[in-house]
XYZ file of C-alpha atoms in Angstrom:
432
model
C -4.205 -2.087 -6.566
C -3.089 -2.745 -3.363
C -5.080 -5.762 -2.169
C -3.945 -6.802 1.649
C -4.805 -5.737 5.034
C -2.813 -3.247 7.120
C -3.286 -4.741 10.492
C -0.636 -8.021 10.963
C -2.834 -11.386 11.548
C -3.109 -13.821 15.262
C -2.995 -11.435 18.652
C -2.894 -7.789 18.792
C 0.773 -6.937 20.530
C -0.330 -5.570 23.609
C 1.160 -5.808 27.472
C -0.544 -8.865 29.188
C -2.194 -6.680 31.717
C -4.031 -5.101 29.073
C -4.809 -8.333 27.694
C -6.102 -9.688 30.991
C -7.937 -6.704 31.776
C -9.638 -6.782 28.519
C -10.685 -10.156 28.702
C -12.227 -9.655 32.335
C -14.274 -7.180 30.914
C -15.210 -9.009 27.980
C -16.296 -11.857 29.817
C -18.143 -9.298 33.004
C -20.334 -7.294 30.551
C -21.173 -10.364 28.764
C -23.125 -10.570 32.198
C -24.176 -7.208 33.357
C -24.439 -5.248 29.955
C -22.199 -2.373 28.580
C -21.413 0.815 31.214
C -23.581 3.209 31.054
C -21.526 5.801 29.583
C -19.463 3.736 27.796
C -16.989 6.316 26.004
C -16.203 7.543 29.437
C -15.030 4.415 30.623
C -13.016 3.575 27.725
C -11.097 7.070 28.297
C -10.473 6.752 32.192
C -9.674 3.160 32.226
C -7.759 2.743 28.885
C -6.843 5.604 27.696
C -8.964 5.693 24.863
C -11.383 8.370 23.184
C -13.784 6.606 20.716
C -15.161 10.143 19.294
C -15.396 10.768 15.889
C -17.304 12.112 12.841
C -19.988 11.175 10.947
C -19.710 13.676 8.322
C -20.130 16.934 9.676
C -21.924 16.142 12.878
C -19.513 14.625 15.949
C -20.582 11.716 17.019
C -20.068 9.989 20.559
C -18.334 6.796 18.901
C -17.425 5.576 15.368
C -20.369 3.139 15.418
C -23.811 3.668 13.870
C -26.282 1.742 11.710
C -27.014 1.997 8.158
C -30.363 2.563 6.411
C -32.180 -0.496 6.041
C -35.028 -2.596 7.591
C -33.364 -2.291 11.066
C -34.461 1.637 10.891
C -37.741 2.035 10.082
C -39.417 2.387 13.444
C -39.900 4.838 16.306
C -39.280 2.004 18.418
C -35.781 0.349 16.349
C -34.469 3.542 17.064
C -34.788 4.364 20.366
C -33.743 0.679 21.462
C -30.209 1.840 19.163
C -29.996 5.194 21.170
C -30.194 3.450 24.235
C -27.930 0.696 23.329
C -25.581 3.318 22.777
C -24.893 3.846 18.918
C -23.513 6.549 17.368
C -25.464 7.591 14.743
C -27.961 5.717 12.707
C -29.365 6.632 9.563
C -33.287 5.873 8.561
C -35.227 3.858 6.144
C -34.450 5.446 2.870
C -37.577 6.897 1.531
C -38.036 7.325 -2.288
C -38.980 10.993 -3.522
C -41.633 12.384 -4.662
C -43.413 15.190 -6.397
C -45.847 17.474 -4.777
C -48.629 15.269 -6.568
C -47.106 12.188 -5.236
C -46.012 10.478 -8.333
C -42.423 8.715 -7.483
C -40.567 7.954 -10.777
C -38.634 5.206 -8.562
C -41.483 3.553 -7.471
C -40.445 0.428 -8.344
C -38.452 0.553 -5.092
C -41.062 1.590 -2.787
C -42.276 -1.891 -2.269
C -42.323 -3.668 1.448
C -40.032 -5.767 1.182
C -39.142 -7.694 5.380
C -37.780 -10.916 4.107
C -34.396 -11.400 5.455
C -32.117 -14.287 5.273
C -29.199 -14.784 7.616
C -26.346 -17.434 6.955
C -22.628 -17.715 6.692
C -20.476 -17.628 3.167
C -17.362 -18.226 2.316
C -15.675 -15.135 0.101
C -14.577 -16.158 -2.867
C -11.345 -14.237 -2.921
C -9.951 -14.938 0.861
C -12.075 -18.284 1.525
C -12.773 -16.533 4.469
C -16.319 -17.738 6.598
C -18.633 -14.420 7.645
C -22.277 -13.387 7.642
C -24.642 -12.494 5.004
C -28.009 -11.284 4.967
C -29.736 -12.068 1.815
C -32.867 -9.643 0.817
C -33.982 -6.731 -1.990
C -32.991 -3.967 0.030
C -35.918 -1.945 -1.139
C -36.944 1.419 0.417
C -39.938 3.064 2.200
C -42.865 1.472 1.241
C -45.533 3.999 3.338
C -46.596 7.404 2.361
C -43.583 10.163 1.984
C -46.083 12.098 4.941
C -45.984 8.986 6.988
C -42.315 9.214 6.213
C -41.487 12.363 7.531
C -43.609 12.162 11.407
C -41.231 9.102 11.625
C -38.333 11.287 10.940
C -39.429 14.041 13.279
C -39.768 11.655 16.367
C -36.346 9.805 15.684
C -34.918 13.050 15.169
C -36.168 13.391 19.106
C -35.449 10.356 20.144
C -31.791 10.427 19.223
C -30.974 13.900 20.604
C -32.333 12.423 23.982
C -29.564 9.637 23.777
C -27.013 11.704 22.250
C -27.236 9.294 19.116
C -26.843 11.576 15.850
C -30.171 10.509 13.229
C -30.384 11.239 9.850
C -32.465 10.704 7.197
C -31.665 8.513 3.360
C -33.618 9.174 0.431
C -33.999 7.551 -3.412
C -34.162 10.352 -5.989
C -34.959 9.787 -9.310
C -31.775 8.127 -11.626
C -32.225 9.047 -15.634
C -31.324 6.694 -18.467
C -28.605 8.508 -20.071
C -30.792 10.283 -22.845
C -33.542 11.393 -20.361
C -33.850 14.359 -18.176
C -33.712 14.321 -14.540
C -36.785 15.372 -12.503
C -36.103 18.087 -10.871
C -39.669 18.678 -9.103
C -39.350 15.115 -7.519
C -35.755 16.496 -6.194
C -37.217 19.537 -5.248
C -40.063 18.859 -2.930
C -38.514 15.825 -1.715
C -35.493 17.843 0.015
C -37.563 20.944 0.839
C -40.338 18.868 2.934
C -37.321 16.821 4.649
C -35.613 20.215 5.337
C -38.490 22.033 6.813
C -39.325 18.808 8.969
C -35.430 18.778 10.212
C -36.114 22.229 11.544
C -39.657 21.677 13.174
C -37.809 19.105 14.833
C -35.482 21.897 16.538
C -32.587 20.185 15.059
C -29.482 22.618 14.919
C -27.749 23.765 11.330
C -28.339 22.549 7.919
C -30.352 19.501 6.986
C -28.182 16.317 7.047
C -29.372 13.833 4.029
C -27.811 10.237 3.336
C -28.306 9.601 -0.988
C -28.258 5.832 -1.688
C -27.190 4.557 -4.499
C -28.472 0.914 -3.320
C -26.939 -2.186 -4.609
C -30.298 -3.378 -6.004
C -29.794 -0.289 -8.222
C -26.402 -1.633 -9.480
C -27.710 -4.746 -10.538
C -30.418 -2.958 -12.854
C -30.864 -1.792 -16.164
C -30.468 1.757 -15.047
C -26.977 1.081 -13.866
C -25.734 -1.103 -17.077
C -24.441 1.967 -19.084
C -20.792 3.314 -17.322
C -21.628 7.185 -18.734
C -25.228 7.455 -17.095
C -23.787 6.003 -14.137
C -20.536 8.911 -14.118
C -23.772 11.373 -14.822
C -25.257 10.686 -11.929
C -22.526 11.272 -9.763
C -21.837 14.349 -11.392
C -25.620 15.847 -11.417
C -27.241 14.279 -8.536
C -25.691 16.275 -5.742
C -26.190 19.491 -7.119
C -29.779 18.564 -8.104
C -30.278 17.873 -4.766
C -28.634 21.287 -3.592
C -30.385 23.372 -5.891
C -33.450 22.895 -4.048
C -32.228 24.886 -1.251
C -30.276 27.857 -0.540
C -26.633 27.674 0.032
C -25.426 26.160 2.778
C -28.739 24.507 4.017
C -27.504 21.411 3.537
C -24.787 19.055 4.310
C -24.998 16.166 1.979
C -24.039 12.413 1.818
C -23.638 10.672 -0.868
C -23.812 6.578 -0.291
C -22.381 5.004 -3.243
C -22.809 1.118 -4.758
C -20.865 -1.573 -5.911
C -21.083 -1.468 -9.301
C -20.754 -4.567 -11.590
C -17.801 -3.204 -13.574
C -14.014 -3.525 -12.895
C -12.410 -1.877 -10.316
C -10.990 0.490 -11.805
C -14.194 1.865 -12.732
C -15.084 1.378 -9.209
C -12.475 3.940 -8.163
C -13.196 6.241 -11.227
C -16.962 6.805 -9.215
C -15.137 7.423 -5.686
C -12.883 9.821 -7.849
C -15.779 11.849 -9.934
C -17.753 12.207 -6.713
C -14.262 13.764 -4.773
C -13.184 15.882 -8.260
C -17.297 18.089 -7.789
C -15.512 19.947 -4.801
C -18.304 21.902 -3.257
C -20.712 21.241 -5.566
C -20.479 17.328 -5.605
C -20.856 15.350 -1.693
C -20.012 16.865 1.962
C -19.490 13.337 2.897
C -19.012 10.180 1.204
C -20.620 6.591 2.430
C -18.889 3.642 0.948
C -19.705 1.381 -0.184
C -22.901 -0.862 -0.367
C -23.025 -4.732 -0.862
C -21.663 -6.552 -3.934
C -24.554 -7.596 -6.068
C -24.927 -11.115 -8.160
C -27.622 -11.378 -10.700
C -27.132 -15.200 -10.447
C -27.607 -15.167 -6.952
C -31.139 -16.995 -5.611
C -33.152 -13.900 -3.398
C -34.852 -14.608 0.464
C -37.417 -16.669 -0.397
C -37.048 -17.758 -3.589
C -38.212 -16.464 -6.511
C -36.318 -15.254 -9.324
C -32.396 -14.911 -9.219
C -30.553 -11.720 -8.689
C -29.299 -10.790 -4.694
C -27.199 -8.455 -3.115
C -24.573 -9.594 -0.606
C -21.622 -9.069 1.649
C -19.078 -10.867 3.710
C -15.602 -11.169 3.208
C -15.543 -10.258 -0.810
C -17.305 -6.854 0.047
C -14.997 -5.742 2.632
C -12.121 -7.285 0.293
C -12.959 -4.735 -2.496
C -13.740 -1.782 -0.659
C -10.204 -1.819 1.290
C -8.905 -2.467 -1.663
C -10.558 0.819 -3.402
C -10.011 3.362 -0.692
C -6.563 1.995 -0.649
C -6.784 3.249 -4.523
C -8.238 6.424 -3.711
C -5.650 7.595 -0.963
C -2.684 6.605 -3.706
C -4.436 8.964 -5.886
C -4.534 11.820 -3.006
C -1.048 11.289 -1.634
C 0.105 11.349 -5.058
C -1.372 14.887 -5.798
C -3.572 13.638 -8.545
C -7.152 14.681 -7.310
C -8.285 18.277 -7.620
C -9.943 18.539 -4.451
C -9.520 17.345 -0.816
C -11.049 13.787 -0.313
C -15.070 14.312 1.328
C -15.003 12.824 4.881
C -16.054 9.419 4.757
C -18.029 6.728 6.332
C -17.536 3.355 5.779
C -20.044 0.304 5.426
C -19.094 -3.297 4.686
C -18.126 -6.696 6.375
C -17.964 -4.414 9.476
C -17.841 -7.508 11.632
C -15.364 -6.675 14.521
C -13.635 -3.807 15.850
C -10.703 -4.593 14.034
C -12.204 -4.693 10.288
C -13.367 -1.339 11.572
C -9.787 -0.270 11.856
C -8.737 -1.399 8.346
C -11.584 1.173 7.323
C -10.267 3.588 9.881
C -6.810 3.332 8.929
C -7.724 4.697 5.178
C -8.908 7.623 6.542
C -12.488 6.657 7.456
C -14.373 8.289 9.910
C -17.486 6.658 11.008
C -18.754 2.930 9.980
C -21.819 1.596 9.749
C -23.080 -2.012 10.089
C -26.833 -4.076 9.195
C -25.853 -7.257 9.121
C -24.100 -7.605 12.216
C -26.945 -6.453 14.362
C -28.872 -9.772 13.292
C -26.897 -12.507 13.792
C -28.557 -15.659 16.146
C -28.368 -15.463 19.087
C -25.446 -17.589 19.623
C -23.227 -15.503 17.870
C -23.153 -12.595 20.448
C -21.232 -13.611 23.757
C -23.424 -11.309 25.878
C -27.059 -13.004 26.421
C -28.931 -9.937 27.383
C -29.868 -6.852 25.975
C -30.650 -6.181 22.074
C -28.857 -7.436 19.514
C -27.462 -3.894 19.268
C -25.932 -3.754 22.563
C -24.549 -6.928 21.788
C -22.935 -6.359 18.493
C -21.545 -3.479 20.355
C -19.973 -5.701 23.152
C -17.592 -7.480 20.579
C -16.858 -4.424 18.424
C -15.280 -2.848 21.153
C -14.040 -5.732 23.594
C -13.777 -9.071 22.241
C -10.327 -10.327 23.043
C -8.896 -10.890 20.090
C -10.822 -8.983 17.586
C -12.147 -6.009 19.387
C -11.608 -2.261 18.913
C -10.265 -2.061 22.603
C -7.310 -4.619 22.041
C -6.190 -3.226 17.894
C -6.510 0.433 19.117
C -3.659 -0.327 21.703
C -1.837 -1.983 19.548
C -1.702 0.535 17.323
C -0.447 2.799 20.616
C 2.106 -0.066 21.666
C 3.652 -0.340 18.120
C 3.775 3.539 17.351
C 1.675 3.451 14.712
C -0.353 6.141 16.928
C 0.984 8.396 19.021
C -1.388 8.296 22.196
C -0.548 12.235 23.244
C -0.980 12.849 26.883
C -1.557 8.834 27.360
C -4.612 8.709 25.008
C -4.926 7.125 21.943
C -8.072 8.541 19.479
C -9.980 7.057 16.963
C -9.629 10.246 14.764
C -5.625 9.860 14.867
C -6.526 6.406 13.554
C -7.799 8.223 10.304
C -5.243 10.694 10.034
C -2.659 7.296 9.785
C -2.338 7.517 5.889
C -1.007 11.367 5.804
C 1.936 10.301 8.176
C 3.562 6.704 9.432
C 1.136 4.729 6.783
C 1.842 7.240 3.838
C 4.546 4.462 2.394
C 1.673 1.594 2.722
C 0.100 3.367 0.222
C 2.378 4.519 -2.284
C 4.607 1.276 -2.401
């Protein structure tokens, strides 16, 4: 598999103006805090329009967070609408039937431990971040569950910051059957809330298929995981009428090879219509050897450069297979989640065709890490995605306009033509 980066390492090749007008504003917001309407400045003063998708729903700018302990409050999500985000998705809850039981239980634990440090990835030997916990799900009641989603819901249509709500369903053991009343009432409640909440269309759901999950014994057998990926989405859709839905699925790392990896990016893309609307990939690597926050006994999910490493590395896979005319169906729109430590990793997602990204560890970093020293940790993980210097979405996104690589129509340069790249002038990066 193809197994390098597309963008060309040291400075982005961009006219020194640029460059010095990047790094004034860099260094000025650092101080003052982003513009208020941020996408509107990038367009007037560089030419630049950060829309995008995050599955079906357009969203104001590529960047959003992913579910995790960073979204389980009223009050974590209205600090990310105000900071600016473009989408972030909730806590994932774990379903239920209408007499409560949860056959996932097991991952409805609290579970706020949280360790931050660097690593080294064992592939590159490149430093980054890691956040070392369980990554378990919802621990309060599935009714406490959905007020919370009802006044995010709010909250982000205030802010124009897209919300949407993850959920655990239950995963059988390959001879077992799947619950189907736990699937049912689980989507139907979050579908009906969705609509009390005056939000507009079908219900947008997130899936997870967390890493935790990978490194259990429910995910040791290759078939039951293939069955899943099969079965799940439409056992989530047949718990609602056509079309009332617009479903995500979020897949894991597995611990197989990778070219089982790309087989489960493949099954979920050969369902068509019946399989995922959008896909999310992918979620952190996980090592059973590796010692958990706190202590206690071994087995960890993690990221950093090895995670972003592999998931390149498997879309680059996947858009071989659809350039080459070997999948069935189109490729599901998809968001990408990973190492998402800089504008320009976002761009090596981008440039495979992905439309939206979404980050967790890089909204807790110390404080040190963040060049601007006001504001949450949000608006300042947003202040280097978009203009650090050398590593910033700002500077790689005119690059990409300098070098041709996008063609900037009418003097602006999109995001979205950044996805389209492998159809056109990247099609040969990918079929070499």
């Amino acid at each position: 598999m193809i197994n390098r980066l597309i963008l060309p390492a040291g400075p982005p090749r961009i006219s020194r103006e640029d460059a010095v007008r990047i790094r004034r504003d860099y260094e000025r917001f650092s101080e003052t805090g982003l513009p208020e309407r941020l996408e509107r400045y990038l367009l007037e003063q560089y030419g630049l329009d950060v829309s995008s998708h995050y599955g079906p729903r357009p969203i104001k700018n590529p960047f959003g967070k992913a579910s995790g302990q960073l979204s389980l409050s009223a009050y974590q999500v209205q600090a990310d609408a105000e900071a600016g985000l473009g989408f972030v998705v909730l806590k994932t809850v774990i379903a239920e039937d209408e007499q409560g039981e949860r056959s996932m239980k097991e991952w409805a634990v609290k579970e706020t431990r949280m360790e931050v440090g660097r690593i080294v990835g064992k592939e590159t030997g490149e430093p980054g971040w890691n956040v070392t916990w369980q990554g378990r799900g919802w621990h309060g009641s599935f009714d406490e569950y959905l007020s919370f989603v009802r006044e995010a819901l709010q909250l982000g249509r205030e802010r124009g910051t897209v919300v949407v709500p993850s959920c655990k369903y239950h995963l059988p053991a390959i001879s077992e059957d799947f619950r189907l009343d736990e699937y049912r009432y689980t989507t139907r409640r979050l579908a009906q809330v969705w609509k009390e909440a005056g939000e507009a269309g079908p219900l947008q759901l997130e899936k997870d298929f967390s890493p935790t999950l990978a490194g259990s014994d429910r995910a040791a057998q290759r078939p039951a995981i293939i069955r899943w990926l099969r079965e799940v989405p439409k056992a989530i859709r047949s718990a609602l009428p056509d079309g009332d839905i617009r479903l995500g699925i979020k897949l894991m790392n597995t611990l197989f090879d990778d070219e089982f990896q790309l087989r489960t990016v493949r099954t979920l893309a050969e369902e068509g219509a019946a399989g995922a609307d959008y896909i999310v990939y992918a979620n952190r690597l996980y090592d059973s050897g590796r010692p958990a926050a706190g202590g206690g006994k071994a087995g960890a999910a993690y990221g950093g450069p090895d995670l972003s490493a592999r998931n390149l590395r498997i879309l680059s896979g996947l858009r071989r297979l659809e350039l080459q005319g070997e999948l069935p169906f189109p490729v599901p729109v998809l968001s990408g989640t990973g190492d998402v430590h800089s504008g320009k990793m976002a761009l090596e997602y981008a440039l495979r065709g992905v439309s939206s990204l979404q980050m967790h560890t890089l909204f807790q970093l110390p404080g040190d890490a963040y060049s601007m020293k006001r504001g949450s940790k949000t608006q300042r993980a947003l202040h280097e995605l978009f203009f650090h210097p050398d590593v910033g979405l700002v500077a790689w996104m005119l690059h990409l306009r300098e070098t041709g690589e996008i063609a900037g129509r009418s003097g602006t340069a999109s995001f979205l033509e950044v996805t389209n790249w492998y159809r056109d002038r990247g099609r040969a990066f990918f079929l070499e």
